[in-house]
Coordinates of C-alpha atoms and ligand atoms in Angstrom, one line a residue:
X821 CA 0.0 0.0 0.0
X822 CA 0.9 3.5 -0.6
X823 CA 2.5 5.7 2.2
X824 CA 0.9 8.6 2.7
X825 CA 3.2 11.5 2.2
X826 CA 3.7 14.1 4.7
X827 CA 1.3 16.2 5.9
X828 CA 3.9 19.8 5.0
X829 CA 4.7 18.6 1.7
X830 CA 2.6 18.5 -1.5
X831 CA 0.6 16.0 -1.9
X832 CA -1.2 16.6 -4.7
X833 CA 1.8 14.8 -6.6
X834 CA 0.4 11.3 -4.8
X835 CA 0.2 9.0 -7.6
X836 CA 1.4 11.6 -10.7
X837 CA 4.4 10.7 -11.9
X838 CA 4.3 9.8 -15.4
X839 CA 7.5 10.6 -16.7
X840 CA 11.4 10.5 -14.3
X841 CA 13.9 11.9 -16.2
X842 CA 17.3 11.1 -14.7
X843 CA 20.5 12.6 -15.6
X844 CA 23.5 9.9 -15.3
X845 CA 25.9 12.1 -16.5
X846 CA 25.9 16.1 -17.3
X847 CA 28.4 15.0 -19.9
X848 CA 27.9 14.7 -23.9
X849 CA 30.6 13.6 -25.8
X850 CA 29.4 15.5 -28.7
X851 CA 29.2 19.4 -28.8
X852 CA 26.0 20.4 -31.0
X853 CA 26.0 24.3 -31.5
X854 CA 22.1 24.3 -30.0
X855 CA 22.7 22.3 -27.1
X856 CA 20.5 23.9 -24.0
X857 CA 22.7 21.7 -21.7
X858 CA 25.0 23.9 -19.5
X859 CA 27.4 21.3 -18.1
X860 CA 28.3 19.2 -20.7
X861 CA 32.0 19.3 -20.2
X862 CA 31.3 17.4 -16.7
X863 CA 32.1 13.9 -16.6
X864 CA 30.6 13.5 -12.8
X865 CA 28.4 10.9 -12.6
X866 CA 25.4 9.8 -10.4
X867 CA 26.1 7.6 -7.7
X868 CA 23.9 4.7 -6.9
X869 CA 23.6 5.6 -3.6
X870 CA 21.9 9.2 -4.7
X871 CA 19.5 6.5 -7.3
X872 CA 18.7 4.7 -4.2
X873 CA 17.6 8.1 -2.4
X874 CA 15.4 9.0 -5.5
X875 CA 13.8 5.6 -5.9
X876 CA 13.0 5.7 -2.1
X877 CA 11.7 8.7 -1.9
X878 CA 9.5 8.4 -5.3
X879 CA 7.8 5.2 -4.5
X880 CA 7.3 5.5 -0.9
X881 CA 5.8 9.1 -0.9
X882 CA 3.5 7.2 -3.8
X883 CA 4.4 9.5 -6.3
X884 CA 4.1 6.9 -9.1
X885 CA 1.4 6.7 -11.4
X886 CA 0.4 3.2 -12.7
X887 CA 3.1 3.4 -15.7
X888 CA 6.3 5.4 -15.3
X889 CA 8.9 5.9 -18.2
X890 CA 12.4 6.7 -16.7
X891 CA 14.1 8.8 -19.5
X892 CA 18.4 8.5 -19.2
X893 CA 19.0 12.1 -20.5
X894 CA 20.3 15.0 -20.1
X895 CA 23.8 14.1 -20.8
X896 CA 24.7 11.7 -23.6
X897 CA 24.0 8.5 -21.4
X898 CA 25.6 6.2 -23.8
X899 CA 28.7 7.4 -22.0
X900 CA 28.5 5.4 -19.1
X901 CA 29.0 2.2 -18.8
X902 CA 26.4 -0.7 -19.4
X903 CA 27.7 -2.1 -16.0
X904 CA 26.2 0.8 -14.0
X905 CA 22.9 1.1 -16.0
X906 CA 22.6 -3.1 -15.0
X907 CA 23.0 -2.0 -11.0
X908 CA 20.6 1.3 -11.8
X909 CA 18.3 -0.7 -13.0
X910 CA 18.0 -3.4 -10.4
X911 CA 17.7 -0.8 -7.8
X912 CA 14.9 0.3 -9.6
X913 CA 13.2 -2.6 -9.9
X914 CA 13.7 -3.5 -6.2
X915 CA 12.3 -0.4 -4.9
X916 CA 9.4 0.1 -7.2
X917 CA 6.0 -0.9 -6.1
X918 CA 3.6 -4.0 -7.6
X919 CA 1.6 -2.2 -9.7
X920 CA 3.8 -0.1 -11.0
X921 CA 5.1 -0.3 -14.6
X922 CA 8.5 0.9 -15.2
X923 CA 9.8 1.0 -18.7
X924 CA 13.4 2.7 -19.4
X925 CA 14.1 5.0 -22.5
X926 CA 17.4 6.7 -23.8
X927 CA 17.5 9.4 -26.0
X928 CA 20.9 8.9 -27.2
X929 CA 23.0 11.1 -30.1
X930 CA 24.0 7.2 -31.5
X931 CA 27.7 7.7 -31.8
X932 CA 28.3 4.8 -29.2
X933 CA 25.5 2.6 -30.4
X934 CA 27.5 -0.8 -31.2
X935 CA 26.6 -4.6 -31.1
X936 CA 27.1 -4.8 -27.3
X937 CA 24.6 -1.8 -26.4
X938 CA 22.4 -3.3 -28.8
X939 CA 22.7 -6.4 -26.7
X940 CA 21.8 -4.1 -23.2
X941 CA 19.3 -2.6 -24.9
X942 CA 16.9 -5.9 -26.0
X943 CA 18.0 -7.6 -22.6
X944 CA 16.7 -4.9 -20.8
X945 CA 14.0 -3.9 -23.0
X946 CA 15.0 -0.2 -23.1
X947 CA 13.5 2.0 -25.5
X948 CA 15.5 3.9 -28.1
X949 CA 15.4 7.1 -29.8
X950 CA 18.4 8.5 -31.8
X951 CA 19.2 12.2 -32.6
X952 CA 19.3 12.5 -36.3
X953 CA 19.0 16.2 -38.4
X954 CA 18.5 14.4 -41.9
X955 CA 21.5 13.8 -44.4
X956 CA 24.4 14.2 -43.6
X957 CA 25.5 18.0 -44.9
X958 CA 22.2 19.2 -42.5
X959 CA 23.3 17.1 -39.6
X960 CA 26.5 17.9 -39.7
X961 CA 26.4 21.8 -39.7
X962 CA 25.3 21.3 -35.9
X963 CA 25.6 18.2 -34.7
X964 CA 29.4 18.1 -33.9
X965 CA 32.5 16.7 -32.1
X966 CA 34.4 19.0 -29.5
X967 CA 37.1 19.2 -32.4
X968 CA 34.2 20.7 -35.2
X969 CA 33.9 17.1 -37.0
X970 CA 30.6 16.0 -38.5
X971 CA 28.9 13.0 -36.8
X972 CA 26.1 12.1 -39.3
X973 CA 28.5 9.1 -40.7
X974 CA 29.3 7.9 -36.8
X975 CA 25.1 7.9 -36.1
X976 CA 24.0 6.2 -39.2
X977 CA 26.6 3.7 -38.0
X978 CA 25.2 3.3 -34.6
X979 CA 21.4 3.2 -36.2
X980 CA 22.9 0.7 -38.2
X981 CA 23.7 -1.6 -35.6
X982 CA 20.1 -1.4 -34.2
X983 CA 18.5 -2.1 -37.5
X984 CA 20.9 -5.7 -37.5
X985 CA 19.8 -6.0 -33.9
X986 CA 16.0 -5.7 -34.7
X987 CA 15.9 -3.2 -32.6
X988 CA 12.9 -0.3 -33.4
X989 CA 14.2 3.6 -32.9
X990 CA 12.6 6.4 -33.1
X991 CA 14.3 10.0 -34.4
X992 CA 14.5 13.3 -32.9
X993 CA 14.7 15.6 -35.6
X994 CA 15.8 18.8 -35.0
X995 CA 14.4 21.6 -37.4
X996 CA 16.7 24.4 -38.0
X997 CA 16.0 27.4 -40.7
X998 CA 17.8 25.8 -43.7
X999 CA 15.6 22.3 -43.0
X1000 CA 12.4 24.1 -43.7
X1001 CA 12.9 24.9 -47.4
X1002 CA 13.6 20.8 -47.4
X1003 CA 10.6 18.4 -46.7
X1004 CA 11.0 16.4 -49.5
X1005 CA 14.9 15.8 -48.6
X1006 CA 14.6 15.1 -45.1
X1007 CA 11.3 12.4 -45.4
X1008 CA 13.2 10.3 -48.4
X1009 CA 16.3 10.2 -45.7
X1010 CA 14.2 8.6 -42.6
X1011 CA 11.9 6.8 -45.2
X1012 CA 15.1 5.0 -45.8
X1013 CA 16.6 5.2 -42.4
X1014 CA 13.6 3.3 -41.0
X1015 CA 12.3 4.7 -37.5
X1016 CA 8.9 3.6 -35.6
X1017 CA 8.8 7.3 -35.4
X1018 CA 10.0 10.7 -36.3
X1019 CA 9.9 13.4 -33.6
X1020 CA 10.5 16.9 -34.9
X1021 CA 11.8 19.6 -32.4
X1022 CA 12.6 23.0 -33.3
X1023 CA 15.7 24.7 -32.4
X1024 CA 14.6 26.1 -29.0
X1025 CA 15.8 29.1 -27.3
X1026 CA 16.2 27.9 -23.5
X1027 CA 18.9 27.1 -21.0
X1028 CA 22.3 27.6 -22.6
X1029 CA 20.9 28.3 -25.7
X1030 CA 19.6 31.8 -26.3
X1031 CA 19.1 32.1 -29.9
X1032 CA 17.6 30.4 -32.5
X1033 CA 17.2 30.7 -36.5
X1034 CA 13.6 30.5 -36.1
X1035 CA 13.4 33.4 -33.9
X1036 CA 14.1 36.9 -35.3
X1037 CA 12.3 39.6 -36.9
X1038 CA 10.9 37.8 -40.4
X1039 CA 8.5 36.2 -38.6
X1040 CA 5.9 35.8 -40.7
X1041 CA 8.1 34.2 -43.2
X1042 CA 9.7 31.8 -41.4
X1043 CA 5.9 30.7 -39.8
X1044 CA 5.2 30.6 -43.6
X1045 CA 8.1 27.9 -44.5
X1046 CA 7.2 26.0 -41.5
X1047 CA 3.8 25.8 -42.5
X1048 CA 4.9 24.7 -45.8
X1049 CA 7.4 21.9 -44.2
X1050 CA 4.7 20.9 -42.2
X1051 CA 1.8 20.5 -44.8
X1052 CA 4.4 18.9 -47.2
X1053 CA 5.4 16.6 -44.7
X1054 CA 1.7 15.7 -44.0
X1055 CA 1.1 15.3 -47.7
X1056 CA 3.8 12.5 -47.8
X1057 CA 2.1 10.5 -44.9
X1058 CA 0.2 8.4 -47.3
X1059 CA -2.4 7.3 -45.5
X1060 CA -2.5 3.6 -46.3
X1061 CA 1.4 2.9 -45.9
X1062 CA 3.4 5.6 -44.4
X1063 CA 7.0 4.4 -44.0
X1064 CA 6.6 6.1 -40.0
X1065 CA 4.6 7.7 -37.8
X1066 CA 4.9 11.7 -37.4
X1067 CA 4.6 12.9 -33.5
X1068 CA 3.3 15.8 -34.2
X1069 CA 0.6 14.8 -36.1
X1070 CA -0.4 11.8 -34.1
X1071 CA -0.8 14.4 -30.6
X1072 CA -3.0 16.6 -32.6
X1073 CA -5.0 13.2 -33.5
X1074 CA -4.9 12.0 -30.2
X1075 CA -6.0 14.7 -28.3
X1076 CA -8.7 15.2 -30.7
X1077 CA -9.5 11.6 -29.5
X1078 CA -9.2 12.3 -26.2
X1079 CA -12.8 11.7 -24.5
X1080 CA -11.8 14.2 -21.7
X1081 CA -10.9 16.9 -24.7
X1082 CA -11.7 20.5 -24.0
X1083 CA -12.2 19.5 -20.0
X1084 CA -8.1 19.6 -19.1
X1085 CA -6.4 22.1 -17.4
X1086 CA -2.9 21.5 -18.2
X1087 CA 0.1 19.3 -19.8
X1088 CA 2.4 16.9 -18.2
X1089 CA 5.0 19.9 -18.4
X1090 CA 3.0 22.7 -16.3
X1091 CA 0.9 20.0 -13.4
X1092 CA 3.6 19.8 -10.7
X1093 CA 4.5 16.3 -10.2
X1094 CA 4.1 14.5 -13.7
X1095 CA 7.4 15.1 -14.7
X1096 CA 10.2 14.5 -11.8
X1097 CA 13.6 15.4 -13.3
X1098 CA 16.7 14.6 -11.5
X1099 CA 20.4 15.7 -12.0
X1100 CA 23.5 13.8 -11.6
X1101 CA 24.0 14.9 -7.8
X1102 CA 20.6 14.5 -6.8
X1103 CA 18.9 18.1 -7.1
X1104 CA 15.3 17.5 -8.9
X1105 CA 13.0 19.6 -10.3
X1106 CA 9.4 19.4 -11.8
X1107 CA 8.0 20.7 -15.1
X1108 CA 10.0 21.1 -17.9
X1109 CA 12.7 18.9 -18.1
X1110 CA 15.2 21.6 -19.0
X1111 CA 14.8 23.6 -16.4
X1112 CA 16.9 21.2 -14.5
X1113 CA 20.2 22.8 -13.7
X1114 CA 19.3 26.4 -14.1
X1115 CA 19.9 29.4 -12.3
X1116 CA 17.4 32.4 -13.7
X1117 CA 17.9 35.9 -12.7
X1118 CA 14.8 36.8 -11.1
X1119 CA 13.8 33.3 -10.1
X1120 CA 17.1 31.5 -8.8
X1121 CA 18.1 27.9 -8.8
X1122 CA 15.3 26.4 -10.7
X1123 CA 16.0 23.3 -8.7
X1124 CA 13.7 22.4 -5.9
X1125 CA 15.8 20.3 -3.5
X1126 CA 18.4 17.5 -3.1
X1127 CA 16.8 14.1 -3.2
X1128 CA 19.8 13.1 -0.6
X1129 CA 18.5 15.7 2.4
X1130 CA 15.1 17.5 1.0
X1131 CA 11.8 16.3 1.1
X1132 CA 10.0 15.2 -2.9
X1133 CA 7.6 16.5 -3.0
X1134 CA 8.7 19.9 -1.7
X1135 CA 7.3 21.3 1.4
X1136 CA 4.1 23.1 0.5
X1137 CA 6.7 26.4 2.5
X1138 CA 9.0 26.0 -0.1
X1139 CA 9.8 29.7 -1.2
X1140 CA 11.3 28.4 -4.3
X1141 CA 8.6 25.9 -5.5
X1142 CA 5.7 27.9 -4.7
X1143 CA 7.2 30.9 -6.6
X1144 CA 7.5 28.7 -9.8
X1145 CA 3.9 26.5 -8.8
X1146 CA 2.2 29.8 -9.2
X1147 CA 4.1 32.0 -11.8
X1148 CA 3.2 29.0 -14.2
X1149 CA -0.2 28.3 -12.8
X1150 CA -0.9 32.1 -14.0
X1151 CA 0.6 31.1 -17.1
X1152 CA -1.6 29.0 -17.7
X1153 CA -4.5 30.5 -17.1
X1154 CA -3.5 33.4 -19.3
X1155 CA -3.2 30.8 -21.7
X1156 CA -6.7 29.4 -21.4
X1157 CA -8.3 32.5 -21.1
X1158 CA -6.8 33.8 -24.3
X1159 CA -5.3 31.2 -26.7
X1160 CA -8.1 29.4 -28.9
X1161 CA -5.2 26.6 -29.3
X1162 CA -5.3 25.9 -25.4
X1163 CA -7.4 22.5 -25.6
X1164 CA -4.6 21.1 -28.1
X1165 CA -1.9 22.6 -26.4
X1166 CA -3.2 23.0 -22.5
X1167 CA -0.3 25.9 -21.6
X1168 CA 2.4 25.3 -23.7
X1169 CA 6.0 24.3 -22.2
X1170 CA 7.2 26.4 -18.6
X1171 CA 10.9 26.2 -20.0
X1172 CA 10.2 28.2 -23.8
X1173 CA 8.1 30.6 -21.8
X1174 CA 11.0 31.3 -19.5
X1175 CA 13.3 31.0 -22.0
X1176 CA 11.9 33.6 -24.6
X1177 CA 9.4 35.5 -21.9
X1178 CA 11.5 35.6 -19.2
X1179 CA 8.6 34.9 -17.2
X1180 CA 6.6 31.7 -16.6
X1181 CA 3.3 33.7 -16.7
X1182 CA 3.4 34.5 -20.5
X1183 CA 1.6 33.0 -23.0
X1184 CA 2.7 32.8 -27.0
X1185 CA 6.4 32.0 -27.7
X1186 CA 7.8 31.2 -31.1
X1187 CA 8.3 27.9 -29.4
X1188 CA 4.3 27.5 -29.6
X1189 CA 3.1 29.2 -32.6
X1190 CA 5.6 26.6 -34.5
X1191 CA 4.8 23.0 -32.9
X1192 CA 1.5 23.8 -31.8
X1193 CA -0.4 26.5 -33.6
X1194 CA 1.1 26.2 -36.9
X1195 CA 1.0 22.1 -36.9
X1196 CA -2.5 22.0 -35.4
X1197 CA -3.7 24.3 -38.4
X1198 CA -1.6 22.3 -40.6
X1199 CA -3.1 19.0 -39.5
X1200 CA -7.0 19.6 -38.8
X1201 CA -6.7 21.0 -42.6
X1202 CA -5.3 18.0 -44.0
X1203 CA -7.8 16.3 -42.3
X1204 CA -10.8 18.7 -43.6
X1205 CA -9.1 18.0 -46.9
X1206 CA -9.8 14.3 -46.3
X1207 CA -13.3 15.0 -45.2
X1208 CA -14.5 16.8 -48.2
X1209 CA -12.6 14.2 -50.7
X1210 CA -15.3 11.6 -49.1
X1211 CA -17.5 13.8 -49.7
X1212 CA -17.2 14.6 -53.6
X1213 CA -19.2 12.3 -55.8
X1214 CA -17.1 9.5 -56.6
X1215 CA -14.6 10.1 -59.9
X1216 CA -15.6 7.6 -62.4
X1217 CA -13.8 4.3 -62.0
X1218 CA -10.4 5.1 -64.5
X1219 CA -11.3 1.3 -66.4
X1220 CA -13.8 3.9 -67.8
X1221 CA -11.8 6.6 -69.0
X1222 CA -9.9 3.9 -71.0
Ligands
SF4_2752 S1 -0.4 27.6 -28.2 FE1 0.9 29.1 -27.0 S2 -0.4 30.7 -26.3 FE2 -1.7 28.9 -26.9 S3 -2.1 27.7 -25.1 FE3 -0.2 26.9 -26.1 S4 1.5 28.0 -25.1 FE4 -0.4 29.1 -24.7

């Protein structure tokens, strides 16, 4: 049975958690120019006695929901070794709860992907998804080694050896200006590099990295090419065999599915308690992901406390968490009360609004008008277009235009 958490602390995160993110290493061998990560030069690592003080105090306050995904990011965690991931996740396993699903996911940048990770990974049934721009002259104007060399060749390598393995991937795609004005290019290369999935993210400003090419005063245009990369990209989903699924049009379809649609208040990234991320040395955090390891000007260290001596949750006291609890709470609610994308978005991510606001509490960031506005307009349009083509009277059958 679930132990009741403390009476100071808040328990409104009883039974949340949906997604952990741990961080086994700040470290990245690799040095992308957009990287958001601000340690990634430290080769620390997290101990399994500061694992053991997360997994205690997640499962016994009851945080867990019925199926938890432990994300091994924030670093690249390919870079340590397969040994400790085989101790992590035993300790896992021993501490988590009957009844509780845990299933383990790396977002790796593939460079270290080989025969014997591909043996880890199906022995531990870890899910994969590999960092991947599109060909190779795309990738590798960002994606880089410390010394300025391309990686594309060293990741199509790695992919490589999960394709022998039998292994399924999906791909984190990350859209920069010059990928817009390329649909066509970058679906033929994952059509033929074979994910479950493609994931597009835009280059972000937040964390370390403060600008972006998508950001800037032509606006309008470059909201117009990713409008046009978007509908061409939905164009080439053929709807009887697409070669793989597109994220960002399945969440528009799911949460149009969603029975509870236009009834939700928020996302997994703004609800305190969904998302639990933790860094190397134990400090943890909640909402976005990225957050973890910041200091802001006005708002301080974005982390909450030290799994090793503070409680998680945070005491409902906390200076700290109620400042950020309620700056994006307001957020949201701006959001809501003003945003006619809210039921497909629910408040947008706390760590673009900070990132490009400076605030929590704002509402539109390019961030949003990009992967939610632009590919919810994109996508409930295609879909219209598919309504009125079962609609038209039926085109003669061509055996009679013969
Ligand atoms: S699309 Fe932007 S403005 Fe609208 S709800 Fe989402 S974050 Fe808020």
């Amino acid at each position: 049975m679930r132990r009741r958490a403390h009476a100071t602390v808040d328990e409104s995160w009883c039974g949340r958690l949906e997604l952990l993110v741990l961080q086994p290493t700040p470290f990245c061998n690799l040095d992308c120019d957009y990287c958001y990560l601000p340690d990634r030069d430290d080769t620390r690592r997290m101990s399994l006695a500061t694992l053991e003080a997360v997994a205690t105090r997640v499962f016994q306050a009851g945080l867990a929901a019925n199926e938890v995904s432990v994300i091994w990011h924030a670093g690249e965690p390919l870079t340590v070794p397969r040994e400790w991931y085989a101790e992590a996740f035993a300790l896992l396993a021993r501490h988590c709860p009957p009844g509780v699903r845990l299933r383990h996911h790396v977002q790796t940048n593939g460079v270290l992907l080989d025969a014997r990770w591909c043996d880890f990974i199906t022995t531990h049934d870890v899910h994969v998804g590999v960092s991947v721009d599109g060909p190779a002259w795309l990738h590798d104007r960002h994606r880089r080694t410390r010394r300025g060399q391309g990686t594309h060749a060293l990741v199509v390598r790695g992919i490589e050896a999960l394709r022998q393995a039998g292994i399924p991937f999906h791909v984190i795609c990350v859209l920069t200006r010059e990928s817009l004005a390329r649909p066509d290019e970058i679906f033929d290369f994952f059509a033929a590099l074979g994910p479950s999935c493609l994931c597009f993210n835009v280059e972000e400003v937040e964390a370390a990295n403060g600008r972006s090419s998508l950001a800037g005063p032509d606006r309008a245009l470059i909201e117009g090419e990713f409008r046009a990369f978007m509908t061409r990209v939905v164009e080439r989903l053929s709807p009887s065999a697409p070669p793989f699924r597109v994220r960002e049009v399945d969440h528009v379809v799911q949460v149009l599915r969603d029975p509870a649609y236009g009834t939700r208040r928020g996302n997994s990234q703004n609800e305190p308690g969904r998302i639990v991320s933790v860094a190397w040395d134990g400090t943890y955090g909640t909402f976005s992901p990225e957050l973890l390891g910041i200091t802001d000007g006005r708002l301080g260290r974005l982390g909450l406390g030290n799994v090793l001596v503070d409680p998680l949750p945070p005491l409902l006291g906390s200076e700290s968490y109620r400042r950020q609890r309620d700056e994006v709470r307001r957020g949201n609610e701006r959001c809501r009360a003003t945003c006619k994308y809210f039921d497909l978005c629910l408040g947008g991510a706390p760590a673009n609004k900070l990132g490009e606001l400076g605030r929590f509490d704002g509402t539109e960031t390019m961030f949003c008008r990009l992967t939610q506005q632009a590919v919810a307009d994109v996508v409930l349009a295609a879909l219209d277009d598919m309504g009125d083509a079962r609609r038209a009277p039926q085109a003669p059958h061509a055996a009679s235009r013969e």
